[in-house]
Coordinates of C-alpha atoms and ligand atoms in Angstrom, one line a residue:
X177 CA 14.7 14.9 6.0
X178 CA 16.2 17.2 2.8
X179 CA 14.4 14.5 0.7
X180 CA 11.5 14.5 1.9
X181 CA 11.5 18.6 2.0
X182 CA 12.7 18.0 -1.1
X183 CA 9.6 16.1 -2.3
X184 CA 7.3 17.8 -0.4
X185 CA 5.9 20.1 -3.4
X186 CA 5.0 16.8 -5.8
X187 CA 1.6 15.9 -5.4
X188 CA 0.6 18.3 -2.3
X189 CA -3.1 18.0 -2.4
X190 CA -4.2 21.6 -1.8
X191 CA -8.0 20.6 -1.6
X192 CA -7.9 17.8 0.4
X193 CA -4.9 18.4 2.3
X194 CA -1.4 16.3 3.0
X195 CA -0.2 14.4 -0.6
X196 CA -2.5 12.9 -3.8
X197 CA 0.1 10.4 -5.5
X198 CA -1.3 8.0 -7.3
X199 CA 0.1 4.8 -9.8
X200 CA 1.6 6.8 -13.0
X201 CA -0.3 10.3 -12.3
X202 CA 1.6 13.2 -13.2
X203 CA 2.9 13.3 -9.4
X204 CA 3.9 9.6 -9.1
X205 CA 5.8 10.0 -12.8
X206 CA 7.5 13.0 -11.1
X207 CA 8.9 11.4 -7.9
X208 CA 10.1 8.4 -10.2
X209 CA 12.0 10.5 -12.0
X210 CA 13.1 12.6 -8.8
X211 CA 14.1 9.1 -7.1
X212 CA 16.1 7.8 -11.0
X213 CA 17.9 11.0 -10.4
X214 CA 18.8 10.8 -6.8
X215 CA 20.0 7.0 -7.3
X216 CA 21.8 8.1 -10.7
X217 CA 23.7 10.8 -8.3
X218 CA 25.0 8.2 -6.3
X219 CA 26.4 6.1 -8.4
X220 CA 23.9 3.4 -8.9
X221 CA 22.1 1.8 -11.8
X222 CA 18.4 2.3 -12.4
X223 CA 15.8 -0.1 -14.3
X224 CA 12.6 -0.4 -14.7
X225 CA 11.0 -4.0 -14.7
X226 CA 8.4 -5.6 -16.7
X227 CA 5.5 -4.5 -14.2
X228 CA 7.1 -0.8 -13.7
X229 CA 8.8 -1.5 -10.3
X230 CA 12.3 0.5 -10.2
X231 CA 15.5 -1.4 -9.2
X232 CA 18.8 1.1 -8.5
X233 CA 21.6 -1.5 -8.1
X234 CA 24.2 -0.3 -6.1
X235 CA 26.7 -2.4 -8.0
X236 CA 26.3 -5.3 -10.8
X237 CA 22.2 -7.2 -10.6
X238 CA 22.2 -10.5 -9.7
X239 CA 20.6 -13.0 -8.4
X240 CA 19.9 -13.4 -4.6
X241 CA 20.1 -9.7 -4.2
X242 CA 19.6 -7.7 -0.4
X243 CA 16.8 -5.7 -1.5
X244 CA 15.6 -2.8 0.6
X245 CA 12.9 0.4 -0.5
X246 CA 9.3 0.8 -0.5
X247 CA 6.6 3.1 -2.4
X248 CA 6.2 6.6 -3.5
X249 CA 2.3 6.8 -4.4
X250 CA 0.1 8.0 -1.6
X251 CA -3.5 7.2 -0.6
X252 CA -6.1 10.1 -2.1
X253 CA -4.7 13.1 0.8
X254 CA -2.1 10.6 2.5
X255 CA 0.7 12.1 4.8
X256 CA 4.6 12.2 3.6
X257 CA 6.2 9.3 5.5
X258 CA 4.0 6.6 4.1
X259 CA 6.1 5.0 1.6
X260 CA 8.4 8.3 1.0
X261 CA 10.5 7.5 4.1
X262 CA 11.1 4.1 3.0
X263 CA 12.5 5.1 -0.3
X264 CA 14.6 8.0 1.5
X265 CA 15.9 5.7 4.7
X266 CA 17.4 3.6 2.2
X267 CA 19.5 6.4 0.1
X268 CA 20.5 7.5 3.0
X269 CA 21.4 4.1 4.5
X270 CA 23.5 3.8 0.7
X271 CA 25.1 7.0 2.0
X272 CA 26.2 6.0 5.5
X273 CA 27.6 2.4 4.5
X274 CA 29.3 4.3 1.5
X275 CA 30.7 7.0 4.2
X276 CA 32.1 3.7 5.9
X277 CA 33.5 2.5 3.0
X278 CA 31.6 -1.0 2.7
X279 CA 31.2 -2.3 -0.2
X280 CA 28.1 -5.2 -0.7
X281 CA 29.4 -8.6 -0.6
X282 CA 26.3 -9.5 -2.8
X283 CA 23.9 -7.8 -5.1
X284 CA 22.3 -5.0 -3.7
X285 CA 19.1 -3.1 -4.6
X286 CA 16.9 -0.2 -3.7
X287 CA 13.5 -0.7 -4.8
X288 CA 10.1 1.3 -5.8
X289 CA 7.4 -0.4 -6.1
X290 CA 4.5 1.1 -8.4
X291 CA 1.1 1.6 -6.8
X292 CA 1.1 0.1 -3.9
X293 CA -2.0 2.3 -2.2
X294 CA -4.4 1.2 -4.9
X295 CA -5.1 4.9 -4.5
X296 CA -5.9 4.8 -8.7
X297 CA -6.3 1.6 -9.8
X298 CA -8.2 0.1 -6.6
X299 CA -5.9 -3.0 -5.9
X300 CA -3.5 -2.4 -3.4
X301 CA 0.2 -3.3 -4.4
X302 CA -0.2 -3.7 -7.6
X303 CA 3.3 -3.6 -8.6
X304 CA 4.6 -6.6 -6.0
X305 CA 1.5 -8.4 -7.1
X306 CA 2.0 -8.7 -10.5
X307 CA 6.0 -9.3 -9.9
X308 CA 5.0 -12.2 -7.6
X309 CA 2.0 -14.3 -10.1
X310 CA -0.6 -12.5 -7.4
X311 CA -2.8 -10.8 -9.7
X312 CA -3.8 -12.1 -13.4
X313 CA -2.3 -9.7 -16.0
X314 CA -5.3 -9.6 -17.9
X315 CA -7.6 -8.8 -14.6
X316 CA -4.6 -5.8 -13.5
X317 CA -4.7 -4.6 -17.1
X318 CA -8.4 -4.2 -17.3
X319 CA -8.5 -2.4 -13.6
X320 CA -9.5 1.2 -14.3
X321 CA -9.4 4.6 -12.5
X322 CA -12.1 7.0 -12.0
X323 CA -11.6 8.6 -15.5
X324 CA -11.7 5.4 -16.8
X325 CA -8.1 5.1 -18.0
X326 CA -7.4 1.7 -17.3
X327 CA -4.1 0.7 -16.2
X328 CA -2.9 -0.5 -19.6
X329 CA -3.6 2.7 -20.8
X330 CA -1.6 4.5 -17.5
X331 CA 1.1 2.7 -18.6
X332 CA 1.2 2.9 -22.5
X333 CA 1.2 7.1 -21.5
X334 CA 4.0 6.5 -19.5
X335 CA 6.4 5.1 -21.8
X336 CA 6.0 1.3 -20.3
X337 CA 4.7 -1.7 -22.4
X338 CA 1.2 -3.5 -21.0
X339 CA 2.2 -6.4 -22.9
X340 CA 4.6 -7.1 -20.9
X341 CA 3.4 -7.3 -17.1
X342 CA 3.1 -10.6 -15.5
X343 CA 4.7 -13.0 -13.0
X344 CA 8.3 -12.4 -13.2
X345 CA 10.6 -15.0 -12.1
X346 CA 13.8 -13.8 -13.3
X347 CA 13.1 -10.3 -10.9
X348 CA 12.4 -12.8 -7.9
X349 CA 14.8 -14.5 -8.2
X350 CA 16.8 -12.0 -7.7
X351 CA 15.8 -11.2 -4.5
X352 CA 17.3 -12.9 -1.9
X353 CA 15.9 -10.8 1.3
X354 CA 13.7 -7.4 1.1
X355 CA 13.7 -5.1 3.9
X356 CA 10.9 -2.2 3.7
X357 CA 11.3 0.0 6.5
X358 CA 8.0 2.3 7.3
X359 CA 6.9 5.1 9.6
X360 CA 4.3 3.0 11.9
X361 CA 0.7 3.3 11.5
X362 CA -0.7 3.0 14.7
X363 CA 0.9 4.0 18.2
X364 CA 2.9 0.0 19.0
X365 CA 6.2 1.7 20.0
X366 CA 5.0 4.7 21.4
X367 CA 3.2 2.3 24.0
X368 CA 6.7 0.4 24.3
X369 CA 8.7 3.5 24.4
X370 CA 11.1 2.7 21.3
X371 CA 11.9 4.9 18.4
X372 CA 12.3 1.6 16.0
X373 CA 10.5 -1.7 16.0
X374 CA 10.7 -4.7 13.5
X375 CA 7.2 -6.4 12.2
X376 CA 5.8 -9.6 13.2
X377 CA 2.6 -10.0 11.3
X378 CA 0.3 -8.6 9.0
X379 CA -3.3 -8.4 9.1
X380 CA -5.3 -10.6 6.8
X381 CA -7.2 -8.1 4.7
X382 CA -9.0 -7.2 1.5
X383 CA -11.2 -4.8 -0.3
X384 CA -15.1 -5.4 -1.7
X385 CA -16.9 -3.3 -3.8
X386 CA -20.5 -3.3 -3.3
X387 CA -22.9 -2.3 -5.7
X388 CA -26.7 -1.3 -4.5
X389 CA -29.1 -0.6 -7.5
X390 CA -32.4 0.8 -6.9
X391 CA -34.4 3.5 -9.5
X392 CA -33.8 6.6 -9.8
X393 CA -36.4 9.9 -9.6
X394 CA -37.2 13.0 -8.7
X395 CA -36.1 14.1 -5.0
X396 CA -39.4 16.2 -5.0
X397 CA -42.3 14.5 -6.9
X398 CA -41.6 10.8 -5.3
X399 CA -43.5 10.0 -2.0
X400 CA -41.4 8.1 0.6
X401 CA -43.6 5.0 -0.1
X402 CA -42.9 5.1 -3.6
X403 CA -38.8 4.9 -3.4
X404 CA -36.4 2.2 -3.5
X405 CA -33.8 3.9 -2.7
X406 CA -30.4 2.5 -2.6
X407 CA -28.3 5.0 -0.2
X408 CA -30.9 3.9 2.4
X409 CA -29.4 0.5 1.4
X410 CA -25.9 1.6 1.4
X411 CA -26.2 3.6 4.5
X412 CA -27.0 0.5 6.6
X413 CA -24.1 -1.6 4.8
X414 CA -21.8 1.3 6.1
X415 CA -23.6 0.7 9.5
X416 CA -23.7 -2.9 9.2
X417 CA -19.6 -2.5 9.0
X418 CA -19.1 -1.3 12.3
X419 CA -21.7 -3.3 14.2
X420 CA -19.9 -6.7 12.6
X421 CA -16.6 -5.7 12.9
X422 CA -16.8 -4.5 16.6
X423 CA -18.2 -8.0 17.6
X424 CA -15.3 -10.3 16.5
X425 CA -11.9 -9.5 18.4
X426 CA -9.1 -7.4 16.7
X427 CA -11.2 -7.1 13.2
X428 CA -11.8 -3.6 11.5
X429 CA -14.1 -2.7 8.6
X430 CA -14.0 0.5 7.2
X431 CA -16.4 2.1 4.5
X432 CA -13.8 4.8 3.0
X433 CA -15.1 5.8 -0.4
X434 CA -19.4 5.3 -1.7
X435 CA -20.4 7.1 -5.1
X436 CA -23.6 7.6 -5.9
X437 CA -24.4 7.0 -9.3
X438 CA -25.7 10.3 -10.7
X439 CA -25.1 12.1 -7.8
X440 CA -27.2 14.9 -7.7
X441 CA -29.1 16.6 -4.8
X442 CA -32.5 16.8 -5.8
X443 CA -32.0 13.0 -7.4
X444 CA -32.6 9.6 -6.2
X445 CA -29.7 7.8 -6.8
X446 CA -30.4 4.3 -9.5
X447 CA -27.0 3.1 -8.2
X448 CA -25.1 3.1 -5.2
X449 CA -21.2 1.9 -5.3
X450 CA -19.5 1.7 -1.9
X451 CA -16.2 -0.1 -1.0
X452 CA -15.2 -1.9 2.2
X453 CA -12.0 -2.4 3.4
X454 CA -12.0 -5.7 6.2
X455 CA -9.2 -7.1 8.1
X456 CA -9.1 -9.2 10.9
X457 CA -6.3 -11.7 12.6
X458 CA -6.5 -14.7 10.2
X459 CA -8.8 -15.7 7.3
X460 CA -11.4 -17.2 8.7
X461 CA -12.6 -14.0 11.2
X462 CA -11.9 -12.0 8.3
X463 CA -14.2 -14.1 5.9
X464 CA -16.8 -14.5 9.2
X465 CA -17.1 -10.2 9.4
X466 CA -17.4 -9.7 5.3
X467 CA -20.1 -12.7 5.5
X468 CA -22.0 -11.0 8.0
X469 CA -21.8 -7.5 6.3
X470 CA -22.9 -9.3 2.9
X471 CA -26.1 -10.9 4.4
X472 CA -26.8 -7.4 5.9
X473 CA -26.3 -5.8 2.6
X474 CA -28.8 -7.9 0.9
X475 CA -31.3 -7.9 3.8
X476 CA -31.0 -4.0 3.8
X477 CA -31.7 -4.2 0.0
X478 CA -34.1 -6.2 -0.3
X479 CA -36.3 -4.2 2.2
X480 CA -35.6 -1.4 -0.1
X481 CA -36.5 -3.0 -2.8
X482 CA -33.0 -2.8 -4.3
X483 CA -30.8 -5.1 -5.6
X484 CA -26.9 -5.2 -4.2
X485 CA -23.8 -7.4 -5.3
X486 CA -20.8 -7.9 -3.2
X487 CA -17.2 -8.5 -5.5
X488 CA -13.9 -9.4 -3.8
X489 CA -10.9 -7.0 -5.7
X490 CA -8.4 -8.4 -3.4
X491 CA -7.7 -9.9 -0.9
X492 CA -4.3 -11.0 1.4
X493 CA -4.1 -14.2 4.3
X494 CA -2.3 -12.9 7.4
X495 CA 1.4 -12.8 6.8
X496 CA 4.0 -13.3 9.4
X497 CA 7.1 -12.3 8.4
X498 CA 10.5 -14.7 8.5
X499 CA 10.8 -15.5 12.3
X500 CA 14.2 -16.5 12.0
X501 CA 15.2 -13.2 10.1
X502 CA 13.0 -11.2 11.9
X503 CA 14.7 -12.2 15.5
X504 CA 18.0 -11.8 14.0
X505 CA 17.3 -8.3 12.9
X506 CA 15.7 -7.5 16.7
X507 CA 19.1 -8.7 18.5
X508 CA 21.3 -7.2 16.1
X509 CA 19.6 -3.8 16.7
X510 CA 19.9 -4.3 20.1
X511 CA 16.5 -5.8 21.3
X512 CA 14.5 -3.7 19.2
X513 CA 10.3 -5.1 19.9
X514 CA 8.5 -7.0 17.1
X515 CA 5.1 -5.8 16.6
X516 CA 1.9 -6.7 14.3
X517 CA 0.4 -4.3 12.0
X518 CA -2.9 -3.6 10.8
X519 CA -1.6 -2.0 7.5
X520 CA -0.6 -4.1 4.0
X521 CA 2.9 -3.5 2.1
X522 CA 4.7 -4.7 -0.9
X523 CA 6.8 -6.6 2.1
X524 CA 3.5 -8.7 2.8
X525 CA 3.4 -10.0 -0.7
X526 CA 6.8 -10.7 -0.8
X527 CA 6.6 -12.3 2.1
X528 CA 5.2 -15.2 -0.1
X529 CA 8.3 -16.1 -1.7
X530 CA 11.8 -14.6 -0.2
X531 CA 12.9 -13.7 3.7
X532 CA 11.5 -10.2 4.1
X533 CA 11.3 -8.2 7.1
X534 CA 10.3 -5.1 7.9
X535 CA 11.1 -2.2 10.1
X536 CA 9.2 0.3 11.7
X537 CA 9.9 4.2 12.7
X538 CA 8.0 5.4 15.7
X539 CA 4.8 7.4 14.8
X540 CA 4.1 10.0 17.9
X541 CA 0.3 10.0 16.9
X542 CA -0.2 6.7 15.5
X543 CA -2.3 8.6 12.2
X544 CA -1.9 7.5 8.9
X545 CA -3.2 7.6 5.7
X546 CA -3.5 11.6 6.3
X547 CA -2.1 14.7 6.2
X548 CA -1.4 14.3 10.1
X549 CA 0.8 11.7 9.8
X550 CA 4.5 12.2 11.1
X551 CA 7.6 11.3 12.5
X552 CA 10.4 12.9 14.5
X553 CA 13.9 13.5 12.4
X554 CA 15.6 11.8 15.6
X555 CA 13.3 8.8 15.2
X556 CA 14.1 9.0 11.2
X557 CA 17.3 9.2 11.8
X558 CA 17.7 6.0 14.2
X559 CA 15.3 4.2 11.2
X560 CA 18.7 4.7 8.8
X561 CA 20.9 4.0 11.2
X562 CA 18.8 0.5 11.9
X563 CA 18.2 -0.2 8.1
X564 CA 22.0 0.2 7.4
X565 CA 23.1 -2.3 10.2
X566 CA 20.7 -4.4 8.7
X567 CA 21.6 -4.1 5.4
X568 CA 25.4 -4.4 6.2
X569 CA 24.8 -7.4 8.0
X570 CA 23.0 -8.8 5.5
X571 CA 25.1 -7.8 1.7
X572 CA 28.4 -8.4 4.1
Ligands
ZN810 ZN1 3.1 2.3 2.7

């Protein structure tokens, strides 16, 4: 908990409320160099990797490595647990297993990953992507924020080289089980009664942008007949979202973010750009709910006389984490429940390629991704006591 207070003035968003921390912004520069400190004060060695991930290595790197941390950007007014607590538990996990005086049998890690909101750059994870082959460098490079600084740039201004990002094997290979643990986003072990839970499953999920172009005028000298308007468009795609998503079981679409292109009250927007966010048990209801909201879209359009294009900027299967690992975890913490989750992590793309598990802290409100979001310091404090059983039991 002194981290987080510690933390607590980077990135406050006073306008929007709760934390804006986003890939490389000032704030996200200023908690990696808060978190290189804090690992620096304990003894442990920090580096940054080809894709700007941060790896503090509590003794000499190496392949095969217990890897545990999460991620300190935010979403656009996100709360403090979300990703923080993750890269806190595991200090203070480093603490109590130093306190005991264990030493790690095998290479041990506490990792950052860079961006993993997508809060700036739009793709979600960005940093465990590239490390894993997930994302093209070229595509990642190109991705730009609203400014239009595009990541190469956000990286050249913070000291890292662009030319360098990519699948990285050697980084991988290193890791020979990741362990993110998270504040919950939704209300699973309030229901059950426990203050920690491991994860079973990850939604399958992605993000589309969708594009509506129509002509723009004059908000006072066009009739009604004469308009082809494309927020009318946009404003049944945003409808069309619920209506599909509420007919298949356990899938959610949410429109979070729409720009009107000029944006101006008295004008008719020329463009509309909104962005859906769809996630549903397993890749084909997912695929079934975006179809639907597609042939909407363009029905919607076309009545308006607008144009609209649908682009996929990412997009995840469902992940279930290591059963085997996962179990293990559960008995050795005592029976702690598995539960799915609706939300994406860096643990979901690594998922792909080493044993990774997650755990999760109890959430009394089940809110995330704003200011409201919360856990209790007991329940926090029961998080590092799980994470470093786990992690003894694992680097013994
Ligand atoms: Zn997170």
């Amino acid at each position: 908990m002194t981290d987080l207070a510690d933390i607590a003035d980077i990135g406050a968003d006073a306008r929007r409320g709760g934390f804006s921390r986003h890939g490389y912004d000032r704030a996200e520069l200023e908690l990696r160099e808060w978190f290189t400190a804090e690992a620096r004060a304990r003894g442990l060695d920090v580096e940054c990797d080809r894709n700007g991930n941060l790896w503090a290595w509590w003794g000499p790197p190496g392949d095969g490595a217990v890897v545990t941390g999460s991620h300190l950007d935010s979403v656009p007014g996100g709360g403090a647990f979300d990703g923080p607590l993750g890269v806190v538990s595991a200090l203070a996990a480093v603490d109590l297993l130093r306190g005991k005086g264990f030493r790690p049998g095998k290479p041990f890690a506490v990792v950052v990953f860079a961006e993993e909101e997508g809060g700036r750059f739009g793709v979600a994870c960005l940093g465990s992507r590239l490390l894993a082959g997930a994302i093209a460098p070229d595509a990642a490079l190109r991705l730009s924020d609203v400014d239009g600084v595009t990541l190469a740039d956000a990286m050249r201004s913070a000291g890292l080289d662009p030319t360098r990002v990519g699948a990285d094997a050697e980084a991988l290979r290193r890791i020979g089980t990741f362990v993110e643990l998270h504040v919950e986003q939704g209300r699973g072990l309030v229901d059950l009664g426990a203050p920690v839970g491991v994860a079973r499953s990850i939604l399958a999920h992605g993000r589309w942008r969708i594009s509506v172009s129509g002509e723009g005028n004059h908000a006072g000298a066009t009739l009604m007949v004469d308009r082809r308007d494309p927020m009318v468009a946009a404003a049944q795609v945003v409808l069309a979202a619920r209506r599909s998503a509420a007919a298949v079981d356990g899938a959610r679409a949410t429109v979070g973010r729409l720009i009107p292109n000029p944006g101006g009250t008295n004008v008719i927007p020329s463009s509309v750009d909104l962005w859906l966010d769809a996630r549903a048990d397993d890749d084909t209801r997912t695929r079934a709910v975006v179809a639907e909201i597609t042939a909407l879209a363009e029905a919607a359009a076309a009545e308006e006389g607008c144009t609209v294009t649908v682009t996929e900027e990412s997009y995840g299967d469902t992940v279930i984490f290591d059963p085997t690992l996962r179990d293990s975890l559960s008995e050795a913490l005592g029976g702690v429940p598995a539960l799915p989750t609706g939300a994406g992590h860096d643990a979901g793309i690594l998922a792909a390629h080493v044993p990774t598990a997650m755990l999760f802290v109890r959430n009394p409100t089940g809110i995330s991704h704003a200011p409201a979001e919360f856990a209790e310091p007991t329940d926090c404090a029961e998080g590092v006591t799980a994470l470093a059983r786990t992690l003894e039991t694992l680097a013994r």
